[in-house]
PDB file of C-alpha atoms in Angstrom:
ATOM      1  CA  UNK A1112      55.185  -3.107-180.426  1.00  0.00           C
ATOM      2  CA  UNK A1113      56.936  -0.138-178.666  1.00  0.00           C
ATOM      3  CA  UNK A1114      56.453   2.553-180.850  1.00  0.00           C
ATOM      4  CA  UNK A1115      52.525   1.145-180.488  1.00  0.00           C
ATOM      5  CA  UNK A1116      52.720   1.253-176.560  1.00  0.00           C
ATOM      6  CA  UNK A1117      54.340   4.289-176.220  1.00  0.00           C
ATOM      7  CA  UNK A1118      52.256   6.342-178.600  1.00  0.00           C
ATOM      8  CA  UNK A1119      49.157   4.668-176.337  1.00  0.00           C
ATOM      9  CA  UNK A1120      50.626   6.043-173.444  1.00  0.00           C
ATOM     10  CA  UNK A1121      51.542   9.830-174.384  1.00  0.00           C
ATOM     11  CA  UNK A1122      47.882   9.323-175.963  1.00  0.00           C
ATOM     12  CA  UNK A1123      46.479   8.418-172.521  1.00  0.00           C
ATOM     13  CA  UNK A1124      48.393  10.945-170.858  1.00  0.00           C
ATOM     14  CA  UNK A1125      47.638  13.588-173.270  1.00  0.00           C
ATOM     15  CA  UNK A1126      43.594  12.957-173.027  1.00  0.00           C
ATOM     16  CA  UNK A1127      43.850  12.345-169.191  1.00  0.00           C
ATOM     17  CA  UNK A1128      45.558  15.647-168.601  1.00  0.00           C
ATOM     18  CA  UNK A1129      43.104  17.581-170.712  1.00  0.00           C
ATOM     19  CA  UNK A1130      39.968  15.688-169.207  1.00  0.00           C
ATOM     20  CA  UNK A1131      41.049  15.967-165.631  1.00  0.00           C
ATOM     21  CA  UNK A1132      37.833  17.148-163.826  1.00  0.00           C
ATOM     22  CA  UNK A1133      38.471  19.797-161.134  1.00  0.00           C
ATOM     23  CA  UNK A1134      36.816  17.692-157.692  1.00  0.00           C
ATOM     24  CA  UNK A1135      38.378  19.349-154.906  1.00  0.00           C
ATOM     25  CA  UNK A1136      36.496  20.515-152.015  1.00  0.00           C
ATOM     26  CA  UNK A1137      33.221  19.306-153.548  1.00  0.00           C
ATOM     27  CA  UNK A1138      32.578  16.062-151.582  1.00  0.00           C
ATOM     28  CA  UNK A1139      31.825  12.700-152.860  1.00  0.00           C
ATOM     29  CA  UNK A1140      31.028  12.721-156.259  1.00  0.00           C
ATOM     30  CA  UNK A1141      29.697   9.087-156.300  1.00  0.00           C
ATOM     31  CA  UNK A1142      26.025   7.416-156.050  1.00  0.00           C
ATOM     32  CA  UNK A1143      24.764   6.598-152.560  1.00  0.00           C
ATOM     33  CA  UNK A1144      22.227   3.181-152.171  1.00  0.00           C
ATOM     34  CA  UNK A1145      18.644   4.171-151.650  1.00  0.00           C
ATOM     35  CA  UNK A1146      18.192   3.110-147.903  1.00  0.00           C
ATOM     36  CA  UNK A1147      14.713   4.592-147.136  1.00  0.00           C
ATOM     37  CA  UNK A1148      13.123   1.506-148.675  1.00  0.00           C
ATOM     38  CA  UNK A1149      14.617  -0.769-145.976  1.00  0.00           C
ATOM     39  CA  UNK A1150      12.622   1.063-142.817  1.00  0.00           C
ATOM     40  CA  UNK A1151       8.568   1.836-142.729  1.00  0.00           C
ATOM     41  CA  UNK A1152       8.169   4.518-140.819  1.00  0.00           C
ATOM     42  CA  UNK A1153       5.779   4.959-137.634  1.00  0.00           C
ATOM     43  CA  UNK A1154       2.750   6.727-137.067  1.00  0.00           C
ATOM     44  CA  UNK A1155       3.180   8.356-133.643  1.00  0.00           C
ATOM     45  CA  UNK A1156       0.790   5.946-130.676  1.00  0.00           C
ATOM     46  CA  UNK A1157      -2.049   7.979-129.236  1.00  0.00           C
ATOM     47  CA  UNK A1158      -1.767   8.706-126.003  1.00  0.00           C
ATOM     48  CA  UNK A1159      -5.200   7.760-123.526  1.00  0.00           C
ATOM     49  CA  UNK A1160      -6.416  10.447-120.766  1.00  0.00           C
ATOM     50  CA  UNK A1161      -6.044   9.905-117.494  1.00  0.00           C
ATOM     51  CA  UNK A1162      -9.552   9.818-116.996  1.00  0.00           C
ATOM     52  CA  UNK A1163     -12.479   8.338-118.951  1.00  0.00           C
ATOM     53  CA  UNK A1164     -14.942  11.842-118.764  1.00  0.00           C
ATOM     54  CA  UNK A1165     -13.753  14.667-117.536  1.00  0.00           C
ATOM     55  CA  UNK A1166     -17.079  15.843-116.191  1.00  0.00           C
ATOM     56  CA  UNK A1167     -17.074  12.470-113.835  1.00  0.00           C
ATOM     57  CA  UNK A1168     -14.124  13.520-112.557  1.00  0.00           C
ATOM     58  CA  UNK A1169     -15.224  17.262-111.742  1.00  0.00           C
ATOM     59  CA  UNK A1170     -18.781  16.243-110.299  1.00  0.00           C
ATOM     60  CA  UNK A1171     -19.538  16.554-106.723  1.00  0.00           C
ATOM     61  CA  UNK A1172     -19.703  12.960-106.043  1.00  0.00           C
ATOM     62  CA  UNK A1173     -16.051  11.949-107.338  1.00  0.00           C
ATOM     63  CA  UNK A1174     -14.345  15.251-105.227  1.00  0.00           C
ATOM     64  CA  UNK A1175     -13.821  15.010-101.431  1.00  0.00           C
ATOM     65  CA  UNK A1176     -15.674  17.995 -99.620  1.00  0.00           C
ATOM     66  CA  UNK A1177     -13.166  20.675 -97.862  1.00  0.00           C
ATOM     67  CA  UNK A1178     -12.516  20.029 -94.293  1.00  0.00           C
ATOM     68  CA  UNK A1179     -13.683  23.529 -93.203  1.00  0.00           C
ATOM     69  CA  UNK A1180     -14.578  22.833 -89.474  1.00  0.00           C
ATOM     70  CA  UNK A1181     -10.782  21.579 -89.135  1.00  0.00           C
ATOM     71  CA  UNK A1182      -8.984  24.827 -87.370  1.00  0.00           C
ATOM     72  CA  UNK A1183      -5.340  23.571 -88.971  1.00  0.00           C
ATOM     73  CA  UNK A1184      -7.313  23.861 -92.678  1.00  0.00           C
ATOM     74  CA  UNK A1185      -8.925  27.372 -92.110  1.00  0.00           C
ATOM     75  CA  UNK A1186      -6.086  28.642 -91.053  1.00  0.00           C
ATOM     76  CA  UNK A1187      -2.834  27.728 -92.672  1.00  0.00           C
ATOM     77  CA  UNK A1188      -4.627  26.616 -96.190  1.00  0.00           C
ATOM     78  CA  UNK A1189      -7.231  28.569 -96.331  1.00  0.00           C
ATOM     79  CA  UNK A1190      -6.583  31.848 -94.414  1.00  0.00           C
ATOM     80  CA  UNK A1191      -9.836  33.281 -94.552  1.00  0.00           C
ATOM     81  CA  UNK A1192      -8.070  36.362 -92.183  1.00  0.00           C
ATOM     82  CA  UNK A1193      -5.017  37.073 -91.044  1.00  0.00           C
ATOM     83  CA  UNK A1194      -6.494  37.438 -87.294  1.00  0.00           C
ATOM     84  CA  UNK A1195      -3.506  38.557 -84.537  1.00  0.00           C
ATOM     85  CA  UNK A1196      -2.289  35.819 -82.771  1.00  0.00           C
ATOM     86  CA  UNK A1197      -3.908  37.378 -79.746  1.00  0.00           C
ATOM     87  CA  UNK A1198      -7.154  36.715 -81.083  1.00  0.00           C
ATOM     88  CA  UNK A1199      -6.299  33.118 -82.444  1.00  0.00           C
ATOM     89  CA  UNK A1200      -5.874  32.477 -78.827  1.00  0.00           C
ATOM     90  CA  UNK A1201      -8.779  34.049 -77.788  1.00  0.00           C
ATOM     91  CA  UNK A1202     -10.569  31.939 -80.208  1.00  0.00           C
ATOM     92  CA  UNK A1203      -9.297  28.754 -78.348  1.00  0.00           C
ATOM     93  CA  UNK A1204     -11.219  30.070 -74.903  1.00  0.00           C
ATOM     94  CA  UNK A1205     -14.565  30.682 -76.605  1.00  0.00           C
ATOM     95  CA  UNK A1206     -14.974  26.592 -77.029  1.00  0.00           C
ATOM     96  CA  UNK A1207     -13.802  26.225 -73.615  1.00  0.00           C
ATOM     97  CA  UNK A1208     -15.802  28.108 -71.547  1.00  0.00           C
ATOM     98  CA  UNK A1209     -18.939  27.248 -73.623  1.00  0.00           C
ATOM     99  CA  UNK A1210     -18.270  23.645 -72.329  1.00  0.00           C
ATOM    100  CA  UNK A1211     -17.846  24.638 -69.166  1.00  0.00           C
ATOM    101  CA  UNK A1212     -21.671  26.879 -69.471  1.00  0.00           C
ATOM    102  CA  UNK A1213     -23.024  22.801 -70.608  1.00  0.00           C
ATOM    103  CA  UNK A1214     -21.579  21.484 -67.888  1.00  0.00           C
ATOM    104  CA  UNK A1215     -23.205  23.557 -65.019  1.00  0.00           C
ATOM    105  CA  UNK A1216     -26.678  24.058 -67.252  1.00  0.00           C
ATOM    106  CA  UNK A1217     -26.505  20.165 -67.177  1.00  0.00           C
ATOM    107  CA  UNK A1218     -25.583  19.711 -63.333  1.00  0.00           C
ATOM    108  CA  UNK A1219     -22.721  17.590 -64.227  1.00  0.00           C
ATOM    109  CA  UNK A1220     -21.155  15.921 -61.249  1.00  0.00           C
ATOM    110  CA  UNK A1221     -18.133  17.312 -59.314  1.00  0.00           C
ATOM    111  CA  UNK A1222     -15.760  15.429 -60.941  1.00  0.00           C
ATOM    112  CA  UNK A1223     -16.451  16.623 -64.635  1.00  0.00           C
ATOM    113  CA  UNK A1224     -16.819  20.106 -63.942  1.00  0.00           C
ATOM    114  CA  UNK A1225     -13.499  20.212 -62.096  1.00  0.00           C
ATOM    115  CA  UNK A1226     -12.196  18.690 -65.335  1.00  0.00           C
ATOM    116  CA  UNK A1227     -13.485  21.136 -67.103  1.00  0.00           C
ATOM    117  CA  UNK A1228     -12.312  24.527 -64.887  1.00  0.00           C
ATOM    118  CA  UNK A1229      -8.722  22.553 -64.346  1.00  0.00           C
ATOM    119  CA  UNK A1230      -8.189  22.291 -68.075  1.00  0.00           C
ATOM    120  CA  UNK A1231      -9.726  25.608 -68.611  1.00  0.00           C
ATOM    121  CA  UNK A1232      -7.228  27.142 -65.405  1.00  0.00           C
ATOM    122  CA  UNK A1233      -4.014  25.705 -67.485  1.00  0.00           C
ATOM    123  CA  UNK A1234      -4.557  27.345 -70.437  1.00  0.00           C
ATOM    124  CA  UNK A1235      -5.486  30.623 -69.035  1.00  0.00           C
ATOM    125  CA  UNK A1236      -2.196  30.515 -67.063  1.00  0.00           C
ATOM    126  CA  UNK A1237      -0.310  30.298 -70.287  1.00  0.00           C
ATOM    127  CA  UNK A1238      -2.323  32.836 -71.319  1.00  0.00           C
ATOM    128  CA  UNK A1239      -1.511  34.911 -68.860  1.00  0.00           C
ATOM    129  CA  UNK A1240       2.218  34.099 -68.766  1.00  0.00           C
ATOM    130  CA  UNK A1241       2.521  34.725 -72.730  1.00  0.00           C
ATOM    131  CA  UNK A1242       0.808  38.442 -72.874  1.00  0.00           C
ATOM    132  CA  UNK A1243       2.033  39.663 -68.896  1.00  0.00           C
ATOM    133  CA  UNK A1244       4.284  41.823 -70.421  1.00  0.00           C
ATOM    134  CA  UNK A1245       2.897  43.012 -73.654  1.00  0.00           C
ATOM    135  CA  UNK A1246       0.101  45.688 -74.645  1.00  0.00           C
ATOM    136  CA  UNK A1247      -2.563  43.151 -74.903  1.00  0.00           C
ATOM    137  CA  UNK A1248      -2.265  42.894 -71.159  1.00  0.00           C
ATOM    138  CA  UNK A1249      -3.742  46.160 -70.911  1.00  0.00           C
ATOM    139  CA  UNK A1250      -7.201  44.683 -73.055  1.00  0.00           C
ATOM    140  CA  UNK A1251     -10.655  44.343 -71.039  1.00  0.00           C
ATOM    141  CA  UNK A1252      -9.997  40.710 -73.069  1.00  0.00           C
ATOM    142  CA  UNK A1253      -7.493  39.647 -70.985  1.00  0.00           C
ATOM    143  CA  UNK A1254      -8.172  41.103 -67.930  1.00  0.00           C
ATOM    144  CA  UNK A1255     -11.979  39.322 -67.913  1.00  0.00           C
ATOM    145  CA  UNK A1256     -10.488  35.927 -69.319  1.00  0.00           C
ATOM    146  CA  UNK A1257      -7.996  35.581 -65.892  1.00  0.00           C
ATOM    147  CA  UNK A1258     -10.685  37.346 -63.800  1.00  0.00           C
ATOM    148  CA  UNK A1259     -12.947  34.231 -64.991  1.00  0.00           C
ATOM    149  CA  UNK A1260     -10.275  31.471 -64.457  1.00  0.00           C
ATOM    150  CA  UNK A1261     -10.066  32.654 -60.941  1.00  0.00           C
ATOM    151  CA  UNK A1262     -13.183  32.884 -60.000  1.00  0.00           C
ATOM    152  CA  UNK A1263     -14.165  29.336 -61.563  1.00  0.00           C
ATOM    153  CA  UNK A1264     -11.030  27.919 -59.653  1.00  0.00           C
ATOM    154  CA  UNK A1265     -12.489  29.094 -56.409  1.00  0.00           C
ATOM    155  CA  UNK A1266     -16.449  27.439 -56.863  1.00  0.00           C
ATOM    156  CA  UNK A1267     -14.659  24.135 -58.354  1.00  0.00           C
ATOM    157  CA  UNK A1268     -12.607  23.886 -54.945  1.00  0.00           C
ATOM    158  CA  UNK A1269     -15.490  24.838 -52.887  1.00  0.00           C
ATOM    159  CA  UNK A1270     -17.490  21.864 -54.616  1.00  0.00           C
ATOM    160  CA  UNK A1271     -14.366  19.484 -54.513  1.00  0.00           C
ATOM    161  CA  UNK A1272     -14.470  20.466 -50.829  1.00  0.00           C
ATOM    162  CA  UNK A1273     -18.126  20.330 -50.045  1.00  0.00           C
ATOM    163  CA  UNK A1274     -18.188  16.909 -51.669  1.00  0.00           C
ATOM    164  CA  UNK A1275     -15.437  15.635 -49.592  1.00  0.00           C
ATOM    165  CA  UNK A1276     -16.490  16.825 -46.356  1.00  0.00           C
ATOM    166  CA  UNK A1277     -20.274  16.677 -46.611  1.00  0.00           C
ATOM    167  CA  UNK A1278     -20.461  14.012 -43.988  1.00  0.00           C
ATOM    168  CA  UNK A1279     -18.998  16.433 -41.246  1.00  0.00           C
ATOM    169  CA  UNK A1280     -20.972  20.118 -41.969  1.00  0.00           C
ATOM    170  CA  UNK A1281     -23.708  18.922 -39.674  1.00  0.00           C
ATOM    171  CA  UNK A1282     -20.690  19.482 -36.793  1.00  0.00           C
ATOM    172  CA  UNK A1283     -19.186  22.765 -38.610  1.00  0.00           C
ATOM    173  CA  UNK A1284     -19.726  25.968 -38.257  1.00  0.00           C
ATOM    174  CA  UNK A1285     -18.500  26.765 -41.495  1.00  0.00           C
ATOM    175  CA  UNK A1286     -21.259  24.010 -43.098  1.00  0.00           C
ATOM    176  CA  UNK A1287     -23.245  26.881 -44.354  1.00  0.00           C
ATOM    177  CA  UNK A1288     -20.448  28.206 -46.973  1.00  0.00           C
ATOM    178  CA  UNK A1289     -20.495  24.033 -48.236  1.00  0.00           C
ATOM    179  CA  UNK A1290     -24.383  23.603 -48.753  1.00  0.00           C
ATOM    180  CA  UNK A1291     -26.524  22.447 -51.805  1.00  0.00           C
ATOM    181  CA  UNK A1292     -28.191  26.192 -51.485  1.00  0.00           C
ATOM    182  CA  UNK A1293     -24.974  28.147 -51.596  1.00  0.00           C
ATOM    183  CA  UNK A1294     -23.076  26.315 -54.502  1.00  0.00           C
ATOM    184  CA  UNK A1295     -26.123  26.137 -56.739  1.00  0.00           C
ATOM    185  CA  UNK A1296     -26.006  30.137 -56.465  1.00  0.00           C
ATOM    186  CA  UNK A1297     -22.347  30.337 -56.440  1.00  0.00           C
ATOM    187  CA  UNK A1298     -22.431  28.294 -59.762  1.00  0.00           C
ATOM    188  CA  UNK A1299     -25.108  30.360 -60.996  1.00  0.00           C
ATOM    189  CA  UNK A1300     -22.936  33.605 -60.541  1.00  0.00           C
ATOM    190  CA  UNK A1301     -20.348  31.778 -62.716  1.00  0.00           C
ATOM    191  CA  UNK A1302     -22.377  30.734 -65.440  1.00  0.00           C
ATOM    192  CA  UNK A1303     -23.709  34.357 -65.653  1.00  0.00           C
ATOM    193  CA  UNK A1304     -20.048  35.740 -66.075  1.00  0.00           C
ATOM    194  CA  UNK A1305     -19.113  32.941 -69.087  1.00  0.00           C
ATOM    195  CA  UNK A1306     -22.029  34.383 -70.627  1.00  0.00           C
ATOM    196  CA  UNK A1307     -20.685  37.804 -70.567  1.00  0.00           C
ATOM    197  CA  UNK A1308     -16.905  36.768 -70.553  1.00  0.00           C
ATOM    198  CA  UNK A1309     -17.919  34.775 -74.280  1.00  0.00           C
ATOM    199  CA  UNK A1310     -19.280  38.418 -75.577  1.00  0.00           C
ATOM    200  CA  UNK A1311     -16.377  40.345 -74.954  1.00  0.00           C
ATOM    201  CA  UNK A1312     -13.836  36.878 -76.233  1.00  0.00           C
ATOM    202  CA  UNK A1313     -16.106  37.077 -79.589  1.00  0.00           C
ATOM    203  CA  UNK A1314     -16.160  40.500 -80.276  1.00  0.00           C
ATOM    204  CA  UNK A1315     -11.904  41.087 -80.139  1.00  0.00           C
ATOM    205  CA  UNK A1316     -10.593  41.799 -82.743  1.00  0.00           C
TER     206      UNK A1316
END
């Protein structure tokens, strides 16, 4: 029995040393278990638009209209022209003293159209104060726009004045300067220089 295990054993050793299979550095050599049939795959989901028809959503009725009569619009989004600040401000007047036109064309009462030159006075001495000392000082512009505010401040306190005292110019010699007669024409003068004060305003440039 030991000659027959030890001629098995130099036998083993003889075939396993000739047989040895060279494995190094080429990985598992071994079956892996098919894993593929375990999962199902997935067919990607569809996505949905946003919006059911595109041409609803680009017809006029679904798309808000552009706010062009709003002034912050026009000119920040917009831009239509890159106008000088000078004539921004200019710009500003021209609705101003076209109010002030209604309000004498319409005979509005004391009150209102002392609003209306007050309001218009303010933002003329701003106006003045802002461009004193620069070159558009020296433009017929400017010089008309605070030539206006002065004279309008003048009729409104002769009206304010007139209405306050009107139970006294009977007795006064100075009743004349405070009459219906005299501030109808004295209003008249001024609504004849907004007209031409408004043509020079919208022609700057």
């Amino acid at each position: 029995m030991l000659a027959l295990i030890f001629s098995t054993s130099n036998a083993f050793a003889f075939f396993g040393k000739d047989e040895k299979i060279d494995t190094e550095g080429k990985g598992y050599l071994g079956t892996l278990p098919n894993i593929t049939k375990q999962y199902e795959t997935t067919e990607p989901a569809q996505g949905t638009p946003i919006f059911d028809k595109t041409q609803q959503f680009h017809s006029s009725n679904e798309l808000k209209p552009i706010p062009r009569e709003d002034p912050s619009f026009v000119n920040i989004i917009l831009k239509p022209n890159k106008t000088s600040e000078y004539v921004n401000d200019l710009n500003e007047f021209i609705l101003m003293l076209e109010k002030l036109y209604d309000s004498i064309e319409n005979r509005e009462d004391v009150q209102k159209f002392a609003a209306k030159v007050y309001f218009f006075n303010k933002n003329a001495d701003y106006f003045r104060d802002k461009y004193a000392n620069k070159p558009e000082s020296y433009f017929i512009s400017y010089q008309k726009l605070l030539e206006l505010s002065l004279r309008a401040n003048t009729i409104s306190n002769l009206r304010v004045e007139a209405e306050k005292y009107k139970a006294y110019l009977a007795y006064s010699s100075t009743g004349k300067i405070y009459n219906s007669e005299n501030i109808d024409q004295q209003l008249e003068y001024l609504k004849n220089e907004i007209e031409s004060v408004l043509v020079v305003l919208k022609e700057a440039e």
